[in-house]
PDB file of C-alpha atoms in Angstrom:
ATOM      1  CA  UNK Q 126       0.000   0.000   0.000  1.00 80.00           C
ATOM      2  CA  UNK Q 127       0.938   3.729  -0.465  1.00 87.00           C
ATOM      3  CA  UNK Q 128       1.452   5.650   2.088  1.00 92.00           C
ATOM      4  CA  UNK Q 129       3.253   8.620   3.523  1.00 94.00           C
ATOM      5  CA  UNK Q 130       5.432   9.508   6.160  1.00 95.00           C
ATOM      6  CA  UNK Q 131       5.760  13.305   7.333  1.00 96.00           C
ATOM      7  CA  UNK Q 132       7.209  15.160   9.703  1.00 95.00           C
ATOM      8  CA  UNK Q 133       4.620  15.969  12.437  1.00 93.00           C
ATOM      9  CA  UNK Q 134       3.984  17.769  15.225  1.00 90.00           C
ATOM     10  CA  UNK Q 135       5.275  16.576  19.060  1.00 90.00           C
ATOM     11  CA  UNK Q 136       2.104  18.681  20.886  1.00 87.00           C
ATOM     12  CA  UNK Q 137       1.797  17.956  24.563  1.00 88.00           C
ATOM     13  CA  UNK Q 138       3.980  14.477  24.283  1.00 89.00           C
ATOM     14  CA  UNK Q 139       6.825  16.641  23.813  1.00 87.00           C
ATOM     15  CA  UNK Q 140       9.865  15.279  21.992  1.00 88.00           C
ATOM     16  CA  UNK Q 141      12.678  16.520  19.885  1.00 88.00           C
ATOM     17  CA  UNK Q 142      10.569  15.321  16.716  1.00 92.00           C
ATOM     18  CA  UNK Q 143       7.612  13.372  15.456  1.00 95.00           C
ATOM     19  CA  UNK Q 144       6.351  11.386  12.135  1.00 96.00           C
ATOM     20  CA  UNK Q 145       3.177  11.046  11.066  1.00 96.00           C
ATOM     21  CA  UNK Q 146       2.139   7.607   8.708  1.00 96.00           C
ATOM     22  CA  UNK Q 147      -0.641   8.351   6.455  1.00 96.00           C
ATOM     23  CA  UNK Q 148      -2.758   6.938   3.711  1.00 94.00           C
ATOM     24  CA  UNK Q 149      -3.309   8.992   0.765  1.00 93.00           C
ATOM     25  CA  UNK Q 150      -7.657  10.067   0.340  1.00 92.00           C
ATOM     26  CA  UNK Q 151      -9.599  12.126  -0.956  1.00 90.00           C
ATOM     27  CA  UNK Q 152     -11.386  12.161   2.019  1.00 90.00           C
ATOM     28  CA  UNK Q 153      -8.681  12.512   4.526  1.00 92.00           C
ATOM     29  CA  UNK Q 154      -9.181  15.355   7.265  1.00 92.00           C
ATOM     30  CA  UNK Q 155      -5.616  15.932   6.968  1.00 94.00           C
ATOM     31  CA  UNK Q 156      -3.176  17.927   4.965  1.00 94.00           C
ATOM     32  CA  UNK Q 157      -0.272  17.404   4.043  1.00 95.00           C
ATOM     33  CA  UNK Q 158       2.675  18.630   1.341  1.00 95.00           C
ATOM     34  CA  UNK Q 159       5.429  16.043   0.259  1.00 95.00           C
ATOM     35  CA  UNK Q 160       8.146  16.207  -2.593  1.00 94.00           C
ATOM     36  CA  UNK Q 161       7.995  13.960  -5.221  1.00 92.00           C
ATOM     37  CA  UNK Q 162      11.784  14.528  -6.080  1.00 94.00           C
ATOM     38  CA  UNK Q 163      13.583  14.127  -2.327  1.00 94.00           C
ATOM     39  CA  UNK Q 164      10.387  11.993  -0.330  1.00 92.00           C
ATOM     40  CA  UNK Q 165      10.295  14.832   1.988  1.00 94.00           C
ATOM     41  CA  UNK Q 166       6.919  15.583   3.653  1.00 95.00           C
ATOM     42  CA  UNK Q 167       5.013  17.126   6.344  1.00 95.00           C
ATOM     43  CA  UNK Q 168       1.903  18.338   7.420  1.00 93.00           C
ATOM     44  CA  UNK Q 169       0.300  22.051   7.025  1.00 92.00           C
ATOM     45  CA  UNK Q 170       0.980  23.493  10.382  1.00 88.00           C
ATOM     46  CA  UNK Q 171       4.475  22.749   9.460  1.00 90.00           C
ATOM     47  CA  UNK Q 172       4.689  23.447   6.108  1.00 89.00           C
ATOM     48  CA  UNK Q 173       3.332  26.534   6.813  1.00 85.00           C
ATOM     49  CA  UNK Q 174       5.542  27.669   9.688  1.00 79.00           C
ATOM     50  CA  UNK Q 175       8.403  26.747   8.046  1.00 78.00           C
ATOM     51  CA  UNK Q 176       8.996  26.091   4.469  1.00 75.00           C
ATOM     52  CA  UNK Q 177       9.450  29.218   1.793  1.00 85.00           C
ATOM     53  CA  UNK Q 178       6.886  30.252  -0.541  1.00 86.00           C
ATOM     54  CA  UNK Q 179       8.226  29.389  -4.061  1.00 83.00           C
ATOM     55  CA  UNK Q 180       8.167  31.939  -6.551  1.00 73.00           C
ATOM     56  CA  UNK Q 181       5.050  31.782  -8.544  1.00 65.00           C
ATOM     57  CA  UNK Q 182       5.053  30.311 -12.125  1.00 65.00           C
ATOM     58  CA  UNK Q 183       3.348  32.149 -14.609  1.00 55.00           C
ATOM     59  CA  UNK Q 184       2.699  29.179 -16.209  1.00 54.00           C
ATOM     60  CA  UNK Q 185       1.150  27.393 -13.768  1.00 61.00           C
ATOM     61  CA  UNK Q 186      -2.305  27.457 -12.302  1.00 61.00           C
ATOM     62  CA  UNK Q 187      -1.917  27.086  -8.615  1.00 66.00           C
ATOM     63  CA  UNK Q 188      -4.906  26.119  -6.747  1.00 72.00           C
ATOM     64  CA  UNK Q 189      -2.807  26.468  -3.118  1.00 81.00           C
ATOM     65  CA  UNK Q 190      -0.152  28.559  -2.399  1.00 82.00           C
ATOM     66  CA  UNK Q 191       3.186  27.094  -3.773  1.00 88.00           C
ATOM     67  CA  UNK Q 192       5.316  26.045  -1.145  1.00 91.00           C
ATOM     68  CA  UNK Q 193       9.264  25.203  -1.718  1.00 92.00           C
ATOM     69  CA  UNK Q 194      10.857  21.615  -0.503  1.00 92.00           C
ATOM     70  CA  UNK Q 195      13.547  22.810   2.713  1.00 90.00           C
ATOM     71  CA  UNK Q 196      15.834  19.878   0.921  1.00 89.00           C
ATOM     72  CA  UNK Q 197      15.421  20.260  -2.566  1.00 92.00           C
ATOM     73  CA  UNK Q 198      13.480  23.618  -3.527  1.00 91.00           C
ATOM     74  CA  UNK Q 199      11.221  21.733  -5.409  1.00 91.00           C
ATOM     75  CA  UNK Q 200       7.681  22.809  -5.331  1.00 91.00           C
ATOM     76  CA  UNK Q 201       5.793  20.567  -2.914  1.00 93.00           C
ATOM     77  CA  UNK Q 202       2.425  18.572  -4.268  1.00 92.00           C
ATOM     78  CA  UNK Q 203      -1.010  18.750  -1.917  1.00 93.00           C
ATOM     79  CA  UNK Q 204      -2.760  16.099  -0.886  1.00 94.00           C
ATOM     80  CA  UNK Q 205      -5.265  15.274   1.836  1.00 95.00           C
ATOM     81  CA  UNK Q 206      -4.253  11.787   3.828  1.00 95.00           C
ATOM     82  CA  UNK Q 207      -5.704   9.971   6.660  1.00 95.00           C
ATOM     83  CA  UNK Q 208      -3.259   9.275   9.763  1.00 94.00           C
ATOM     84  CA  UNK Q 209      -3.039   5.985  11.045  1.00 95.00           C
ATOM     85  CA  UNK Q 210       0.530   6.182  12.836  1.00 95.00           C
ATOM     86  CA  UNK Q 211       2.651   8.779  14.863  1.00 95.00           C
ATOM     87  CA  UNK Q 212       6.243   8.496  16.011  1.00 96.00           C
ATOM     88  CA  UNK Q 213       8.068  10.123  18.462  1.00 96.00           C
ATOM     89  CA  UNK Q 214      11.636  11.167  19.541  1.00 96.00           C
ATOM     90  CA  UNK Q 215      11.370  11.444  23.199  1.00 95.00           C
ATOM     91  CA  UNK Q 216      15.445  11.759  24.288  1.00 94.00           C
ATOM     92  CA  UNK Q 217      15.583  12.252  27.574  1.00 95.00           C
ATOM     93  CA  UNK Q 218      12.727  14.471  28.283  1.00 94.00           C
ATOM     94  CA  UNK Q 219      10.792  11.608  30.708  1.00 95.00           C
ATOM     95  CA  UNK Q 220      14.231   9.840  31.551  1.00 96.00           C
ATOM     96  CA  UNK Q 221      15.782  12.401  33.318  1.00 95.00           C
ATOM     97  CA  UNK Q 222      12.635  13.279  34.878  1.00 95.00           C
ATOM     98  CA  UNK Q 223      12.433   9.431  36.148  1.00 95.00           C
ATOM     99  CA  UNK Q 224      16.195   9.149  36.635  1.00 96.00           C
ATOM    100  CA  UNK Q 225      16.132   6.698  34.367  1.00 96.00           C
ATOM    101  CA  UNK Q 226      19.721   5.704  33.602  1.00 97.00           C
ATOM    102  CA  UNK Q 227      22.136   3.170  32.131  1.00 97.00           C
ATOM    103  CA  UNK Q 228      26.180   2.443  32.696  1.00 96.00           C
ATOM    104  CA  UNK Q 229      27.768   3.398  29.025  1.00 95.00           C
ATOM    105  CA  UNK Q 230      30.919   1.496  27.783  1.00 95.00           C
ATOM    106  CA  UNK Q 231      32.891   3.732  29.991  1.00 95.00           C
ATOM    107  CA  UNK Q 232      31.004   3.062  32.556  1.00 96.00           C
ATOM    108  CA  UNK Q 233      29.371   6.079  33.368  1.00 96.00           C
ATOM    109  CA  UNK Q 234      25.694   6.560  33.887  1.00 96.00           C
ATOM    110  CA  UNK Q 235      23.285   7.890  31.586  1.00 96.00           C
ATOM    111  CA  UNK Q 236      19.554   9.143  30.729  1.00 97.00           C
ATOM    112  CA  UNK Q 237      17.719   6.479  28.093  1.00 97.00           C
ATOM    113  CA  UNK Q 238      17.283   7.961  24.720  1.00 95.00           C
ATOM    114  CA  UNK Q 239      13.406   7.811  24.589  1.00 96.00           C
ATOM    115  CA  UNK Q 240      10.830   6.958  21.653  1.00 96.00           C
ATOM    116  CA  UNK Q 241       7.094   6.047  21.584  1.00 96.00           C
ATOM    117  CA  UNK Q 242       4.425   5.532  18.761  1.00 95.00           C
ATOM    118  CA  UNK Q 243       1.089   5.034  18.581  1.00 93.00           C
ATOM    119  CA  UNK Q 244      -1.251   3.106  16.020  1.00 93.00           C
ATOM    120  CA  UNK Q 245      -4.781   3.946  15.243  1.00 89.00           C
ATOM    121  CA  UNK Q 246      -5.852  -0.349  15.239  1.00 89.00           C
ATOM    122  CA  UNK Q 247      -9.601   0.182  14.274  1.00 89.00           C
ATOM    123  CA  UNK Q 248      -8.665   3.484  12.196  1.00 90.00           C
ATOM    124  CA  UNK Q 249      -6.076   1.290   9.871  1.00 91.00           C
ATOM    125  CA  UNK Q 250      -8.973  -0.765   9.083  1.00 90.00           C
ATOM    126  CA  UNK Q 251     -11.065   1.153   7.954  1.00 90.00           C
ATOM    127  CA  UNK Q 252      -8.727   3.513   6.092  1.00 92.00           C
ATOM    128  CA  UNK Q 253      -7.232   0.498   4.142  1.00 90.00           C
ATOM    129  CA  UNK Q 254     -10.535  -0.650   3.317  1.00 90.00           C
ATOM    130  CA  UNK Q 255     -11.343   3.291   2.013  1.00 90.00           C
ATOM    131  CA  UNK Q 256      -7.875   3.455   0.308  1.00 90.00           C
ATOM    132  CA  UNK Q 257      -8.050   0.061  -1.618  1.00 90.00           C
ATOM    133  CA  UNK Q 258     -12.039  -0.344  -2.602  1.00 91.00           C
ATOM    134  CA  UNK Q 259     -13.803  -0.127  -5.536  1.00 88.00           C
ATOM    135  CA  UNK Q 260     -17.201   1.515  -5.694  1.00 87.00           C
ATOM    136  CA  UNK Q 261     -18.756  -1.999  -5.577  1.00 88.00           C
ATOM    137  CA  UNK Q 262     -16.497  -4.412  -4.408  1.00 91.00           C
ATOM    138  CA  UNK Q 263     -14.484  -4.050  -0.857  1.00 93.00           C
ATOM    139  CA  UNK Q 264     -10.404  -4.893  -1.072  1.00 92.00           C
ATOM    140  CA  UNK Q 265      -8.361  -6.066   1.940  1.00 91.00           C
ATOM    141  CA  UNK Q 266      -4.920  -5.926   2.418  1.00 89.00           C
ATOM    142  CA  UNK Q 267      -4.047  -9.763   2.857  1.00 89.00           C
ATOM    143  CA  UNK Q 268      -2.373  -9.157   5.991  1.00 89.00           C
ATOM    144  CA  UNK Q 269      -5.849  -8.339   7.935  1.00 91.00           C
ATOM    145  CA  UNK Q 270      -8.462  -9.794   5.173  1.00 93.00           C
ATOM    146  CA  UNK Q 271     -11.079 -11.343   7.991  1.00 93.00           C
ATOM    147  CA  UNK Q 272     -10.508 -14.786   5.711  1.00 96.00           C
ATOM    148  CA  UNK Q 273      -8.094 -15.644   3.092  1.00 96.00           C
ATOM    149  CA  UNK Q 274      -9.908 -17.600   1.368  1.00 97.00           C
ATOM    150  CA  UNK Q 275     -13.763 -18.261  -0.019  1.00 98.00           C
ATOM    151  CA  UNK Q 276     -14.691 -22.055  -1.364  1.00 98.00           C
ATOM    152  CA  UNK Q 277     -17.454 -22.284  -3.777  1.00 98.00           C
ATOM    153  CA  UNK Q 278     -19.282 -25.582  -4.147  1.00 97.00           C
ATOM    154  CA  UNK Q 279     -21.758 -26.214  -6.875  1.00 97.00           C
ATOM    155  CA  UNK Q 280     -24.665 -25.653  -6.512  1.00 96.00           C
ATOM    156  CA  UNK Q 281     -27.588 -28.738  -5.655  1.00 96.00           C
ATOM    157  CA  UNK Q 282     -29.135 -30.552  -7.985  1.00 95.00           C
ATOM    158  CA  UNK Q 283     -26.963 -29.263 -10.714  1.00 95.00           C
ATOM    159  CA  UNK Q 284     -24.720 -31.248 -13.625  1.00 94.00           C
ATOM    160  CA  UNK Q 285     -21.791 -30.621 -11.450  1.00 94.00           C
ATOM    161  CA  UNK Q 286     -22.968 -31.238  -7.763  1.00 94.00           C
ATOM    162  CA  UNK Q 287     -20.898 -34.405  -8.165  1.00 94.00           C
ATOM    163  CA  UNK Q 288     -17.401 -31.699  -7.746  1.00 95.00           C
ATOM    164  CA  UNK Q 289     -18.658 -31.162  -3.838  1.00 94.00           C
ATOM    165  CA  UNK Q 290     -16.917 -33.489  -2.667  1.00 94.00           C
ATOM    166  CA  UNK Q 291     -13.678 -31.682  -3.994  1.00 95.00           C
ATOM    167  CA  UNK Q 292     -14.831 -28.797  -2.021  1.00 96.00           C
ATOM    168  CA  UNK Q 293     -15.157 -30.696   1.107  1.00 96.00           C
ATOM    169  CA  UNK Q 294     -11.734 -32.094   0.644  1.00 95.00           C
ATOM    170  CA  UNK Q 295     -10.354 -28.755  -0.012  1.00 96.00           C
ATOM    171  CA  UNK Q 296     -11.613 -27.492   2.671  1.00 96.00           C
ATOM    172  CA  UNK Q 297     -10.580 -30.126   5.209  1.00 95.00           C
ATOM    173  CA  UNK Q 298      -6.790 -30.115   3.531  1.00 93.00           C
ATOM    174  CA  UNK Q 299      -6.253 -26.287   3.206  1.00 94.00           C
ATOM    175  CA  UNK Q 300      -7.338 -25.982   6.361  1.00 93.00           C
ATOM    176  CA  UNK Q 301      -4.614 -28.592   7.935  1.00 91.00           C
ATOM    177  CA  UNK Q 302      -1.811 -25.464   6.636  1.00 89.00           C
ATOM    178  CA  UNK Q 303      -0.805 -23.755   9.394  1.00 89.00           C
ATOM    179  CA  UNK Q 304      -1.052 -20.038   7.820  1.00 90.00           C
ATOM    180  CA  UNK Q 305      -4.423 -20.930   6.620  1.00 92.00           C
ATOM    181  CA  UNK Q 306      -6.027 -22.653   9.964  1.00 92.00           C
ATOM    182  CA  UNK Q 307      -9.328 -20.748  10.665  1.00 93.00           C
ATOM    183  CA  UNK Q 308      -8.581 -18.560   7.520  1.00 96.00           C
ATOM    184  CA  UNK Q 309     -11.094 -20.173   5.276  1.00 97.00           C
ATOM    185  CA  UNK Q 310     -14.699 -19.700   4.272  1.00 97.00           C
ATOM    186  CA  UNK Q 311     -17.087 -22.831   2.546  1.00 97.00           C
ATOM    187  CA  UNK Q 312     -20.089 -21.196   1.208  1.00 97.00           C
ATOM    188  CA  UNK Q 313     -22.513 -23.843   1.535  1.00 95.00           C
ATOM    189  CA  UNK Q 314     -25.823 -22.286   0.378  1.00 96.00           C
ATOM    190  CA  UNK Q 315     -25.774 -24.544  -2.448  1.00 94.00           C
ATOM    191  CA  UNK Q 316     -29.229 -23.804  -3.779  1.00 96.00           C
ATOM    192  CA  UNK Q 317     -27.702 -19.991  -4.890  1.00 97.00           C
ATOM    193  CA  UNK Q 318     -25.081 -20.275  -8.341  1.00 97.00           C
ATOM    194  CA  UNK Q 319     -21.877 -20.792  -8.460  1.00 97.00           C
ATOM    195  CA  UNK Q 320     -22.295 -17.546 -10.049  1.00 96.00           C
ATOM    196  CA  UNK Q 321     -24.236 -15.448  -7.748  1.00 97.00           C
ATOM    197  CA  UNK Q 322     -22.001 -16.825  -4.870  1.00 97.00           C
ATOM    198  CA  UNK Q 323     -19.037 -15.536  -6.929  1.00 96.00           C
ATOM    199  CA  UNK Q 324     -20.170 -12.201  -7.439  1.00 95.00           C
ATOM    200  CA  UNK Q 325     -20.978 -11.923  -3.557  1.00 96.00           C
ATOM    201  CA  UNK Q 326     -17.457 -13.259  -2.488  1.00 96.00           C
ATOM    202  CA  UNK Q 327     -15.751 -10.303  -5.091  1.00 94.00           C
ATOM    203  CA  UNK Q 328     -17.451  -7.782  -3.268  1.00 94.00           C
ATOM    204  CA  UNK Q 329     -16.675  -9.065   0.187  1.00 95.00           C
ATOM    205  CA  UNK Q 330     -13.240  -9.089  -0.679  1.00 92.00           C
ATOM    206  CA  UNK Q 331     -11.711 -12.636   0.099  1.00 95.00           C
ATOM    207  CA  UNK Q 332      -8.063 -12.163  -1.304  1.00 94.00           C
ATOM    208  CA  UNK Q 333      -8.820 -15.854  -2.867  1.00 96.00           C
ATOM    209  CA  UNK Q 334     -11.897 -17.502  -4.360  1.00 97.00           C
ATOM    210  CA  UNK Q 335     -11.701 -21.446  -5.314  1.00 97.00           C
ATOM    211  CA  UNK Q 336     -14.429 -22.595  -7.056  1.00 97.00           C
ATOM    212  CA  UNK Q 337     -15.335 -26.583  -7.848  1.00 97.00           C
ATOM    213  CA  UNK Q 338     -17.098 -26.502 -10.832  1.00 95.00           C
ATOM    214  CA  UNK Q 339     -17.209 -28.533 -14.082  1.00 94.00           C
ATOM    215  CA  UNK Q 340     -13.748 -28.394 -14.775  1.00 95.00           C
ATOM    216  CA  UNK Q 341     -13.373 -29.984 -11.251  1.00 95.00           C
ATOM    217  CA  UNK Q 342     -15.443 -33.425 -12.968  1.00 94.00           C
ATOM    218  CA  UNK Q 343     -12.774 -34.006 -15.876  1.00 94.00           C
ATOM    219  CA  UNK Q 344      -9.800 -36.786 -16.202  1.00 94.00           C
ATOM    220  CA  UNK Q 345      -7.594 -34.217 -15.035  1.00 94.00           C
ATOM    221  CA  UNK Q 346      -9.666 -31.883 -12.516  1.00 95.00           C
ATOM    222  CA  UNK Q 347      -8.832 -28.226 -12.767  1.00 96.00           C
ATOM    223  CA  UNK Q 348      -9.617 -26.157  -9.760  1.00 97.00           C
ATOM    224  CA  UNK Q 349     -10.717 -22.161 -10.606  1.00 97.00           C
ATOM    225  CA  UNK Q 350      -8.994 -19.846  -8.388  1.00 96.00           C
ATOM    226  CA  UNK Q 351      -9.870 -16.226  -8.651  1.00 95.00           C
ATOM    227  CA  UNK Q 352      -7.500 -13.649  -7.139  1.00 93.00           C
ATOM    228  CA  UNK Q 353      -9.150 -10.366  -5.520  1.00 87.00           C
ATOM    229  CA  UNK Q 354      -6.082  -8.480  -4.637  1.00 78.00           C
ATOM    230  CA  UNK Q 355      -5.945  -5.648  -7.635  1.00 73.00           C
ATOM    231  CA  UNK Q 356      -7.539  -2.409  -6.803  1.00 72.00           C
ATOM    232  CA  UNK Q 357     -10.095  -3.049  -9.462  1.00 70.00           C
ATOM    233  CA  UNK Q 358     -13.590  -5.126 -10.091  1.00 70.00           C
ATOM    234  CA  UNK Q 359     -11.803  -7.352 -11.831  1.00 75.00           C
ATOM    235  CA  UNK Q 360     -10.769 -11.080 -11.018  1.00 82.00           C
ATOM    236  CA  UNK Q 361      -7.713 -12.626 -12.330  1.00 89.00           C
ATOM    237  CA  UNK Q 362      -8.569 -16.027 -12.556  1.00 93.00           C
ATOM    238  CA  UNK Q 363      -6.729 -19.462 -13.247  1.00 94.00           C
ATOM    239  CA  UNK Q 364      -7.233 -23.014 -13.755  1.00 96.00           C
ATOM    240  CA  UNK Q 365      -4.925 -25.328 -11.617  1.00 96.00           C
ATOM    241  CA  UNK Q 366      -4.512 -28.978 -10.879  1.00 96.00           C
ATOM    242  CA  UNK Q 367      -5.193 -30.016  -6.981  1.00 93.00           C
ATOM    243  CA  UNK Q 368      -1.016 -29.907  -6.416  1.00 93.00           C
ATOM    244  CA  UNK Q 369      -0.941 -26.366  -8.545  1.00 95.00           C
ATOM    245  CA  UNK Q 370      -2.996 -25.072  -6.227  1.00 95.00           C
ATOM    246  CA  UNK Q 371      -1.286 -26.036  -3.044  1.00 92.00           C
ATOM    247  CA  UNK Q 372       1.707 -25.003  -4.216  1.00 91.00           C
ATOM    248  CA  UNK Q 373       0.376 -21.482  -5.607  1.00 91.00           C
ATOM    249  CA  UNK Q 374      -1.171 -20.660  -1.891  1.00 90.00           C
ATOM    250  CA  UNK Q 375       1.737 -22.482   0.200  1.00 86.00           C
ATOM    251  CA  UNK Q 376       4.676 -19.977  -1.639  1.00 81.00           C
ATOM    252  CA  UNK Q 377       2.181 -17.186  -1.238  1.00 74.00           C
ATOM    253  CA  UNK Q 378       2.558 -17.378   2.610  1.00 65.00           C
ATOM    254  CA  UNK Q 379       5.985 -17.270   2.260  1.00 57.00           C
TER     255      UNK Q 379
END
């Protein structure tokens, strides 16, 4: 995922210096500046209580004032961002306070060097989900998708009911992998479609969806897996033999 890291305000913590981690959105409530050409960054308060204003291009249409980059004089590019981390550089601010001290190499004592950060659990969430969705179709970030994985049976009654048994067994032996135990899904409502069930596991998000179908019935069975980790609607699907498929999710833990 993109994100951004900017200098930051240290407010009532105190500190020498703090960084802010952000995700780029439009609907961020905050604002920040960063350089395209150096990676420098930082938010408005700072921005504007420190950096230059750059002289104006005639050229150019600014919509904001144009503020210079303090390492490269490059004109710095808007954009609004959500927060979901915050760093700081304590020193020795609380240490000496607490006499909180260590023996160096020379064995003298001295204050800790201090740092703390916080992390915004339920705000990451939610911002990852805003960051990486489509308008009709919600994308996780592997990492904290609520399952990996989505099996499809077929559906009752139908020419290829006789591939549920695959789906079972899928279920039971992807489930014995120790990075997938308790990370997988078996839609059994099998009087819905393989294709309705589809559509509603794309929009859910599962990172993978394995569907037993009527390739699944043939001398050779071919498993469809269809991948829902691109920003898009879209599902990049494959066909893959029972071993292709272990192998495929097994060296994508890794």
């Amino acid at each position: 995922m993109i994100f951004y890291l900017v200098l930051g305000t240290t407010g009532n913590i105190g500190g020498s210096e703090s960084h802010e981690f952000h995700f780029p959105a439009a609907i961020g409530e905050d604002r920040l500046y960063v350089c395209e050409s150096c990676g420098y960054g930082a938010n408005e308060e700072l921005v504007t209580g420190t950096a230059n204003v750059c002289r104006p291009d005639s050229t150019a249409d600014y919509s904001r004032t144009p503020f210079c980059c303090p390492g490269c004089n490059e004109i710095l590019t808007f954009t609004p961002g959500i927060e979901v981390g915050h760093t700081f550089l304590l020193g020795k601010k609380y240490s000496s306070i607490f006499k909180a001290e260590f023996l160096n190499s020379k064995g003298k004592p001295e204050f800790f060097h201090m740092g703390c950060y916080g992390l915004g659990v339920s705000r990451i969430l939610a911002a990852a989900v805003e960051v990486l969705s489509t308008a009709t179709a919600i994308r996780w970030p592997k990492l904290i998708a609520p399952y990996q994985i989505c099996i499809i049976p077929p559906k009752a009654g139908s020419k290829e009911e006789g591939a549920g048994n695959m789906a079972d067994h899928l279920f039971q032996h992807l489930s014995s992998l120790p990075h997938l135990q308790g990370d997988i899904v078996l839609d059994d409502r099998n009087h819905m479609t393989i294709g309705r069930r589809l559509k509603e596991a794309n929009r859910l998000g599962f990172p993978y969806i394995i569907v037993c179908g009527k390739k699944a019935l043939q001398d050779i069975p071919l498993i469809e897996l269809h991948t829902c980790l691109s920003h898009d609607d879209v599902l990049q699907s494959k066909c893959l033999t029972h071993s292709e498929l272990f192998q495929h999710l097994q060296q994508d833990s890794s």
